[in-house]
Amino acid sequence: MALKKMSSFSDRLNYPPPNPDYHGLVDIGSNGVRFSITDLSPPGTRVMPTLFQDRCSISLYDAQFAGTNKAPIPDEVIDIVVCSLKRFRHVCITYGVPASNIRAVATEATREATNSSKFLEAIKSATGWDVELLPKEEEGRIGSWGIASSVPHISGLVMDLGGGSTQLSWLHTRKGETLMAANPVSLPYGAAALTKRLTTAIDDAAIEALKTELTERLQGAFQSLDLPPEISKASKQPSGINLYLSGGGFRGFGYVLLSQHPIQPYPIPIINGFTSAGDSFRALASGMHNASSADVRSAVADTFRISERRARQIPAVAFLITTLIHALPTIQSVIFCQGGVREGLLYSTLPQEIRTQDPLLIATQQYGTVSSTALAELMHNALPRSTPPAIRAIVHPLANIMGYHANVPKESRASCGLHSTSTGFLSAVHGLTHEVRALLALALCQRWGGEVHDSNVRTRLGMLVGGELEFWARYLGAISGLVGAVYPASIVLKGEDRIEFWVEEKMGKENGGERKDGRVILEIRGRGKDPVLHAVLQDGIKEIEKVGKKKRCTMGFRKKIVANYKEIANTG
């Protein structure tokens, strides 16, 4: 079949007009050049939705240190980078990014290049862009903002590992305000730089000397940080502090941790928000440090999201981690963050009232209705006093999206809900922890009955959050299923407050007894003599009671659920 040719250029669409909420960003780093277009329009500004992202896999650090001595950035590498920037400039035009909203920044590899001026002039000549060279202190500050954007609440030390350097700082959220170190410390121990020094070390004594040097520099950097009282106090406790990690080298190590997690396959293929116990983090790094570099590279070669180049750097990252474990206070938990220069540059420009918003609530808001708040209040009334705060935090987001999969075939709805936060429509939301993703997925799955073709993912998500949270997520999901059946369009019309909840809780007996696990007594009150409503409620009551059945509570936590229907007078 012959292809139909366009009759004229007038048949083609024009480029879209500039959108002032679209922002293009070029991050010229040591290990690659990253491109992104972000939509900062309200109300979704907080989660900084990505419209486009790409990466030019060229290492400016390796290009300068291919030999024994440092060399200028080769002309052929400059040409590759310039061509990729010109392509991105055209992409920005096709998306409608205003020229004034395109920003190009560069970090250490460009800043320290012997021919940095030539490199920047080539970019200016080809694109018209003036590249901002971030000073190392500013690079650390921007990295901290990127980490702050990655999780909603933060308190602890933060480290951002680039190719040529690593930054050490602290972050703390207090009363909705993000506090950070005034002078973050930049150290010349990036993943590529450490790899170079380790591979060129002449003997074990040289490696030991490097470890001593690194330990002293890390200890000095930590001592120079003016810690807030909360972090200072935690650093002196036996339990230790939280450590938030960003940068490609650390994220690569995080993917190795994911691959060796006790829950396999790990159910959430997203590094941002992944939390590891300090002991697991320490044990993996120690094991890699004691193995040969060749054995480590071979072991991680087939790991998800570990490139050949990243695999070569893993031994150096393990070396850095084992050193910082000895140099810094005890590490309680390690939280991996996707946020870097891109996220930091954007997030730092947002007003505080935007930065303090709940990312999950903001991300789901677009799917809600005018009645979502009322439906959330209704579901809150079905939760007993002992319901964990983590469950209460997802009530309103669930109310926003509980009708999202209504157009999906019935047999697929629960599965779609289960995968919604890991590979589905909420997978790209920035700023969520894995616990939040798992809880919402379990609740949304149960909202549609909980019957899935493959229950392994549901089981693994439950293992991730633990028995108590898994139980309450399913309970909340069943409540939303009943509410969704009563209000199929997720809209409560004036005068149609058709149901209300009343709940009490009987605590279990610790020393045995018939109700040792406790019970939830839920009363669903329906207004008026509506036989259709009565039938709908009876079906919903059965689903709610199923949540507390022994065969469905296999993770060590259970409360029997007794749900009853009571007809009340219609006040409308």
Coordinates of N, CA and C in Angstrom, one line a residue, residues 221-405:
A221 N 34.1 16.4 57.9 CA 32.9 17.0 57.3 C 31.7 16.9 58.3
F222 N 31.5 15.8 59.0 CA 30.4 15.6 59.9 C 30.6 16.6 61.1
Q223 N 31.8 16.7 61.6 CA 32.0 17.7 62.7 C 31.7 19.1 62.3
S224 N 31.9 19.4 61.0 CA 31.7 20.8 60.6 C 30.2 21.2 60.4
L225 N 29.3 20.2 60.4 CA 27.9 20.4 60.2 C 27.3 20.9 61.5
D226 N 26.6 22.0 61.4 CA 25.9 22.5 62.5 C 24.5 21.8 62.7
L227 N 24.5 20.7 63.3 CA 23.3 19.8 63.4 C 22.2 20.5 64.2
P228 N 20.9 20.4 63.8 CA 19.9 20.8 64.7 C 19.7 19.9 65.9
P229 N 19.1 20.3 67.0 CA 19.0 19.5 68.2 C 18.4 18.1 67.9
E230 N 17.4 18.0 67.1 CA 16.8 16.7 66.8 C 17.7 15.7 66.3
I231 N 18.5 16.1 65.3 CA 19.4 15.2 64.6 C 20.6 14.9 65.5
S232 N 21.1 16.0 66.2 CA 22.2 15.8 67.2 C 21.9 14.8 68.3
K233 N 20.7 14.9 68.8 CA 20.3 14.0 69.8 C 20.2 12.5 69.3
A234 N 19.6 12.4 68.1 CA 19.5 11.0 67.5 C 20.9 10.4 67.2
S235 N 21.8 11.3 66.8 CA 23.2 10.8 66.5 C 23.9 10.2 67.7
K236 N 23.4 10.5 68.9 CA 24.1 10.0 70.1 C 23.3 8.8 70.7
Q237 N 22.2 8.5 70.1 CA 21.4 7.3 70.6 C 21.9 6.0 70.0
P238 N 21.8 4.9 70.8 CA 22.2 3.6 70.2 C 21.5 3.2 68.9
S239 N 20.2 3.6 68.8 CA 19.5 3.3 67.6 C 20.0 4.0 66.4
G240 N 20.6 5.2 66.5 CA 21.2 5.9 65.4 C 20.3 6.8 64.7
I241 N 20.8 7.3 63.5 CA 20.1 8.3 62.7 C 19.7 7.7 61.4
N242 N 18.8 8.5 60.7 CA 18.5 8.1 59.3 C 19.5 8.7 58.3
L243 N 19.7 8.0 57.2 CA 20.7 8.4 56.2 C 19.9 8.4 54.9
Y244 N 19.8 9.6 54.2 CA 19.1 9.7 52.9 C 20.2 9.8 51.8
L245 N 20.0 8.9 50.8 CA 21.0 8.8 49.8 C 20.5 9.1 48.4
S246 N 21.2 9.9 47.6 CA 20.9 10.2 46.3 C 22.1 10.1 45.4
G247 N 21.9 10.2 44.1 CA 23.0 10.0 43.1 C 23.0 8.7 42.5
G248 N 23.5 8.6 41.3 CA 23.5 7.3 40.6 C 24.3 6.2 41.3
G249 N 25.4 6.5 41.9 CA 26.2 5.5 42.5 C 25.5 4.8 43.7
F250 N 24.9 5.7 44.5 CA 24.1 5.1 45.7 C 22.8 4.4 45.2
R251 N 22.2 5.0 44.2 CA 21.0 4.3 43.7 C 21.3 2.9 43.1
G252 N 22.4 2.8 42.4 CA 22.9 1.5 41.9 C 23.0 0.5 43.1
F253 N 23.6 1.0 44.2 CA 23.8 0.1 45.3 C 22.4 -0.2 45.9
G254 N 21.5 0.7 45.8 CA 20.1 0.4 46.3 C 19.4 -0.6 45.5
Y255 N 19.6 -0.7 44.2 CA 19.1 -1.7 43.4 C 19.6 -3.1 43.7
V256 N 20.9 -3.1 44.1 CA 21.5 -4.4 44.6 C 20.8 -4.8 45.9
L257 N 20.6 -3.9 46.8 CA 19.8 -4.2 48.0 C 18.4 -4.7 47.7
L258 N 17.8 -4.1 46.7 CA 16.4 -4.6 46.3 C 16.5 -6.0 45.9
S259 N 17.5 -6.3 45.1 CA 17.7 -7.7 44.5 C 17.9 -8.7 45.6
Q260 N 18.4 -8.3 46.8 CA 18.7 -9.2 47.9 C 17.8 -9.1 49.0
H261 N 16.7 -8.3 48.8 CA 15.7 -8.1 49.9 C 15.1 -9.5 50.3
P262 N 14.7 -9.7 51.5 CA 14.1 -10.9 51.9 C 12.8 -11.2 51.2
I263 N 12.1 -10.2 50.7 CA 10.9 -10.3 49.9 C 11.3 -10.4 48.4
Q264 N 11.1 -11.5 47.8 CA 11.5 -11.7 46.4 C 10.4 -12.3 45.6
P265 N 10.2 -11.8 44.3 CA 10.8 -10.6 43.8 C 10.2 -9.4 44.6
Y266 N 11.0 -8.4 44.8 CA 10.6 -7.2 45.5 C 9.5 -6.6 44.7
P267 N 8.3 -6.2 45.3 CA 7.1 -5.9 44.6 C 7.1 -4.5 44.0
I268 N 8.0 -3.6 44.3 CA 7.9 -2.2 43.8 C 9.2 -1.9 43.1
P269 N 9.2 -1.8 41.7 CA 10.4 -1.6 41.0 C 10.8 -0.1 40.8
I270 N 10.8 0.6 41.9 CA 11.1 2.0 42.0 C 12.1 2.2 43.1
I271 N 13.1 3.0 42.8 CA 14.1 3.2 43.9 C 13.8 4.3 44.9
N272 N 13.1 5.3 44.4 CA 12.7 6.4 45.3 C 11.8 5.9 46.4
G273 N 12.2 6.2 47.6 CA 11.3 5.9 48.8 C 11.6 4.5 49.3
F274 N 12.6 3.8 48.7 CA 13.0 2.4 49.2 C 13.8 2.6 50.5
T275 N 13.4 1.9 51.6 CA 14.0 2.0 52.9 C 14.7 0.7 53.2
S276 N 15.9 0.7 53.7 CA 16.6 -0.4 54.1 C 17.1 -0.3 55.5
A277 N 17.0 -1.3 56.3 CA 17.6 -1.3 57.7 C 19.1 -1.0 57.6
G278 N 19.6 -0.3 58.6 CA 21.0 0.0 58.6 C 21.9 -1.2 58.6
D279 N 21.4 -2.3 59.3 CA 22.2 -3.5 59.4 C 22.3 -4.2 58.0
S280 N 21.2 -4.2 57.3 CA 21.3 -4.8 55.9 C 22.2 -4.0 55.0
F281 N 22.1 -2.7 55.1 CA 23.0 -1.8 54.3 C 24.4 -2.1 54.7
R282 N 24.7 -2.2 55.9 CA 26.1 -2.4 56.4 C 26.6 -3.8 56.0
A283 N 25.8 -4.8 56.1 CA 26.2 -6.2 55.8 C 26.5 -6.3 54.3
L284 N 25.7 -5.8 53.4 CA 25.9 -5.9 52.0 C 27.2 -5.2 51.6
A285 N 27.4 -4.0 52.1 CA 28.6 -3.2 51.8 C 29.8 -3.9 52.3
S286 N 29.8 -4.5 53.5 CA 30.9 -5.2 54.1 C 31.3 -6.4 53.3
G287 N 30.2 -7.2 52.8 CA 30.5 -8.4 52.0 C 31.1 -8.0 50.7
M288 N 30.7 -6.9 50.1 CA 31.3 -6.5 48.8 C 32.7 -6.0 49.0
H289 N 32.9 -5.3 50.1 CA 34.2 -4.8 50.3 C 35.3 -5.9 50.5
N290 N 34.8 -7.0 51.1 CA 35.7 -8.1 51.4 C 35.9 -9.0 50.2
A291 N 35.1 -8.9 49.2 CA 35.2 -9.7 48.0 C 36.1 -9.0 47.0
S292 N 36.5 -9.7 46.0 CA 37.3 -9.0 44.9 C 36.4 -8.2 44.0
S293 N 37.0 -7.2 43.4 CA 36.2 -6.3 42.5 C 35.6 -7.2 41.4
A294 N 36.3 -8.1 40.8 CA 35.8 -8.9 39.7 C 34.6 -9.8 40.2
D295 N 34.7 -10.3 41.4 CA 33.6 -11.1 41.9 C 32.3 -10.2 42.1
V296 N 32.5 -9.0 42.6 CA 31.4 -8.1 42.8 C 30.8 -7.7 41.5
R297 N 31.6 -7.3 40.5 CA 31.0 -7.0 39.2 C 30.3 -8.1 38.6
S298 N 30.8 -9.3 38.8 CA 30.1 -10.5 38.2 C 28.8 -10.8 38.9
A299 N 28.8 -10.5 40.3 CA 27.6 -10.8 41.1 C 26.4 -9.9 40.7
V300 N 26.7 -8.6 40.4 CA 25.7 -7.6 40.1 C 25.4 -7.4 38.7
A301 N 26.1 -8.1 37.8 CA 26.0 -7.9 36.4 C 24.6 -8.0 35.8
D302 N 23.8 -8.9 36.3 CA 22.5 -9.1 35.8 C 21.4 -8.5 36.7
T303 N 21.8 -7.6 37.6 CA 20.8 -7.0 38.5 C 20.0 -5.9 37.8
F304 N 18.7 -5.9 38.1 CA 17.9 -4.9 37.5 C 18.4 -3.5 37.7
R305 N 18.5 -2.7 36.6 CA 18.9 -1.3 36.5 C 20.4 -1.1 36.8
I306 N 21.2 -2.1 36.7 CA 22.6 -2.0 36.9 C 23.3 -2.1 35.6
S307 N 23.8 -1.0 35.0 CA 24.4 -1.1 33.7 C 25.9 -1.6 33.9
E308 N 26.5 -1.9 32.8 CA 27.9 -2.4 32.9 C 28.8 -1.4 33.5
R309 N 28.6 -0.1 33.2 CA 29.4 0.9 33.7 C 29.1 1.1 35.2
R310 N 27.9 1.0 35.6 CA 27.5 1.1 37.0 C 28.1 -0.1 37.8
A311 N 28.1 -1.2 37.2 CA 28.6 -2.4 37.9 C 30.1 -2.3 38.2
R312 N 30.8 -1.6 37.3 CA 32.3 -1.4 37.5 C 32.5 -0.4 38.7
Q313 N 31.5 0.4 39.0 CA 31.6 1.4 40.1 C 31.1 0.8 41.4
I314 N 30.4 -0.2 41.4 CA 29.8 -0.8 42.7 C 30.9 -1.1 43.7
P315 N 32.0 -1.7 43.4 CA 33.1 -1.9 44.4 C 33.5 -0.6 45.1
A316 N 33.7 0.5 44.3 CA 34.1 1.7 44.9 C 33.0 2.3 45.8
V317 N 31.7 2.1 45.4 CA 30.6 2.6 46.2 C 30.6 1.8 47.5
A318 N 30.8 0.5 47.5 CA 30.9 -0.3 48.7 C 32.0 0.1 49.6
F319 N 33.1 0.5 49.0 CA 34.3 1.0 49.7 C 33.9 2.3 50.5
L320 N 33.2 3.2 49.8 CA 32.8 4.4 50.4 C 31.8 4.2 51.5
I321 N 30.9 3.2 51.3 CA 29.9 3.0 52.3 C 30.5 2.3 53.6
T322 N 31.4 1.4 53.4 CA 32.0 0.8 54.6 C 32.8 1.8 55.4
T323 N 33.4 2.8 54.7 CA 34.1 3.8 55.3 C 33.2 4.8 56.1
L324 N 32.1 5.2 55.4 CA 31.3 6.2 56.1 C 30.6 5.5 57.3
I325 N 30.3 4.2 57.2 CA 29.7 3.5 58.4 C 30.6 3.7 59.6
H326 N 31.9 3.6 59.4 CA 32.8 3.8 60.6 C 33.0 5.2 60.9
A327 N 32.9 6.1 60.0 CA 33.2 7.5 60.2 C 32.0 8.3 60.8
L328 N 30.8 7.9 60.5 CA 29.6 8.6 60.9 C 28.9 7.8 62.1
P329 N 27.9 8.5 62.8 CA 27.2 7.8 63.8 C 26.4 6.6 63.3
T330 N 25.9 5.8 64.2 CA 25.2 4.6 63.9 C 24.0 4.9 63.0
I331 N 23.9 4.1 61.9 CA 22.8 4.4 60.9 C 21.7 3.5 61.2
Q332 N 20.5 4.0 61.5 CA 19.3 3.2 61.8 C 18.6 2.7 60.5
S333 N 18.3 3.7 59.6 CA 17.7 3.3 58.4 C 18.3 4.1 57.2
V334 N 18.3 3.5 56.0 CA 18.8 4.2 54.8 C 17.6 4.3 53.9
I335 N 17.4 5.6 53.4 CA 16.3 5.9 52.5 C 16.9 6.3 51.2
F336 N 16.6 5.6 50.1 CA 17.1 6.0 48.8 C 16.2 7.0 48.1
C337 N 16.8 8.0 47.5 CA 16.0 9.1 46.9 C 16.4 9.2 45.4
Q338 N 15.3 9.5 44.6 CA 15.6 9.8 43.2 C 16.0 11.2 43.0
G339 N 15.6 12.1 43.9 CA 15.8 13.5 43.7 C 17.3 13.9 43.6
G340 N 17.6 14.6 42.5 CA 18.9 15.1 42.3 C 18.9 16.6 41.9
V341 N 19.8 16.9 41.0 CA 19.9 18.3 40.5 C 18.6 18.8 39.9
R342 N 18.0 18.0 39.0 CA 16.7 18.4 38.4 C 15.7 18.7 39.5
E343 N 15.4 17.7 40.3 CA 14.4 17.9 41.3 C 14.7 19.0 42.3
G344 N 16.0 19.1 42.7 CA 16.4 20.2 43.6 C 16.3 21.6 43.0
L345 N 16.7 21.8 41.8 CA 16.5 23.1 41.2 C 15.1 23.5 41.1
L346 N 14.2 22.6 40.8 CA 12.8 22.9 40.6 C 12.1 23.1 42.0
Y347 N 12.4 22.1 42.9 CA 11.7 22.1 44.2 C 12.1 23.4 45.0
S348 N 13.4 23.8 44.9 CA 13.9 24.9 45.7 C 13.2 26.2 45.3
T349 N 12.6 26.3 44.1 CA 11.9 27.5 43.7 C 10.4 27.6 44.1
L350 N 9.9 26.5 44.6 CA 8.5 26.4 44.9 C 8.2 27.1 46.2
P351 N 7.1 27.8 46.4 CA 6.7 28.4 47.7 C 6.6 27.4 48.8
Q352 N 6.8 27.8 50.0 CA 6.8 26.8 51.1 C 5.4 26.2 51.2
E353 N 4.4 26.9 50.9 CA 3.0 26.3 51.0 C 2.8 25.2 50.0
I354 N 3.5 25.2 48.9 CA 3.5 24.2 47.9 C 4.3 23.0 48.4
R355 N 5.5 23.3 48.9 CA 6.4 22.2 49.4 C 5.9 21.4 50.5
T356 N 5.0 22.0 51.3 CA 4.5 21.3 52.5 C 3.3 20.4 52.2
Q357 N 2.8 20.5 51.0 CA 1.7 19.7 50.6 C 2.0 18.2 50.6
D358 N 1.0 17.4 50.8 CA 1.1 15.9 50.8 C 1.1 15.5 49.3
P359 N 2.3 14.9 48.8 CA 2.4 14.6 47.4 C 1.3 13.6 46.9
L360 N 0.9 12.6 47.8 CA -0.1 11.7 47.4 C -1.5 12.3 47.2
L361 N -1.8 13.2 48.1 CA -3.1 13.9 48.0 C -3.1 14.8 46.8
I362 N -2.0 15.5 46.5 CA -2.0 16.3 45.3 C -2.0 15.5 44.1
A363 N -1.3 14.4 44.0 CA -1.3 13.6 42.8 C -2.6 13.0 42.5
T364 N -3.4 12.7 43.5 CA -4.8 12.0 43.3 C -5.9 13.0 43.1
Q365 N -5.6 14.3 43.5 CA -6.6 15.3 43.5 C -7.3 15.5 42.1
Q366 N -6.6 15.3 41.0 CA -7.1 15.5 39.7 C -8.2 14.5 39.4
Y367 N -8.2 13.3 40.1 CA -9.2 12.3 39.8 C -10.4 12.3 40.7
G368 N -10.4 13.2 41.7 CA -11.4 13.3 42.6 C -12.7 14.1 42.1
T369 N -13.7 14.1 42.9 CA -14.9 14.8 42.5 C -15.2 15.9 43.6
V370 N -16.3 16.6 43.4 CA -16.6 17.7 44.3 C -17.0 17.1 45.7
S371 N -17.3 15.8 45.7 CA -17.7 15.1 46.9 C -16.6 14.3 47.6
S372 N -15.4 14.3 47.1 CA -14.3 13.5 47.6 C -14.0 13.8 49.1
T373 N -14.0 15.0 49.4 CA -13.8 15.4 50.8 C -14.9 14.8 51.7
A374 N -16.1 14.9 51.3 CA -17.2 14.4 52.1 C -17.1 12.8 52.2
L375 N -16.7 12.2 51.1 CA -16.6 10.7 51.1 C -15.4 10.3 52.0
A376 N -14.4 11.1 52.0 CA -13.2 10.8 52.9 C -13.7 10.9 54.4
E377 N -14.4 11.9 54.7 CA -14.9 12.1 56.1 C -15.8 10.9 56.4
L378 N -16.6 10.5 55.5 CA -17.5 9.3 55.7 C -16.7 8.1 56.1
M379 N -15.6 7.8 55.3 CA -14.8 6.7 55.5 C -14.0 6.8 56.8
H380 N -13.6 8.0 57.1 CA -12.9 8.2 58.4 C -13.7 7.7 59.6
N381 N -15.1 7.9 59.5 CA -16.0 7.6 60.5 C -16.1 6.1 60.7
A382 N -15.6 5.3 59.8 CA -15.6 3.8 59.9 C -14.4 3.3 60.5
L383 N -13.4 4.1 60.8 CA -12.1 3.7 61.3 C -12.1 3.8 62.8
P384 N -11.9 2.7 63.5 CA -11.8 2.8 65.0 C -10.6 3.6 65.5
R385 N -10.6 3.9 66.7 CA -9.6 4.7 67.3 C -8.1 4.2 67.1
S386 N -8.0 2.9 67.1 CA -6.6 2.3 67.1 C -6.1 2.2 65.7
T387 N -6.8 2.7 64.7 CA -6.3 2.7 63.3 C -5.0 3.4 63.2
P388 N -4.0 2.8 62.6 CA -2.6 3.5 62.5 C -2.7 4.8 61.7
P389 N -1.9 5.8 62.1 CA -1.9 7.1 61.3 C -1.6 6.9 59.8
A390 N -0.7 5.9 59.5 CA -0.4 5.6 58.1 C -1.6 5.2 57.3
I391 N -2.6 4.6 57.9 CA -3.8 4.3 57.2 C -4.7 5.5 57.0
R392 N -4.8 6.3 58.1 CA -5.6 7.5 58.0 C -5.1 8.4 56.9
A393 N -3.8 8.4 56.7 CA -3.2 9.3 55.8 C -3.6 9.0 54.3
I394 N -4.0 7.8 54.0 CA -4.4 7.5 52.7 C -5.9 7.5 52.4
V395 N -6.7 7.9 53.4 CA -8.1 7.9 53.3 C -8.6 8.9 52.2
H396 N -8.1 10.1 52.3 CA -8.5 11.1 51.3 C -8.0 10.8 49.9
P397 N -6.7 10.4 49.7 CA -6.3 10.0 48.4 C -7.1 8.8 47.8
L398 N -7.5 7.9 48.7 CA -8.3 6.7 48.2 C -9.7 7.2 47.8
A399 N -10.2 8.2 48.5 CA -11.5 8.7 48.1 C -11.5 9.4 46.8
N400 N -10.3 10.0 46.5 CA -10.1 10.7 45.2 C -10.1 9.7 44.0
I401 N -9.6 8.5 44.2 CA -9.4 7.6 43.1 C -10.2 6.3 43.2
M402 N -11.2 6.2 44.1 CA -11.9 4.9 44.2 C -12.8 4.6 43.1
G403 N -13.0 5.6 42.2 CA -13.8 5.3 41.0 C -13.0 5.2 39.7
Y404 N -11.7 5.3 39.9 CA -10.8 5.4 38.7 C -10.9 4.2 37.8
H405 N -11.0 3.0 38.3 CA -11.0 1.8 37.5 C -12.4 1.3 37.2

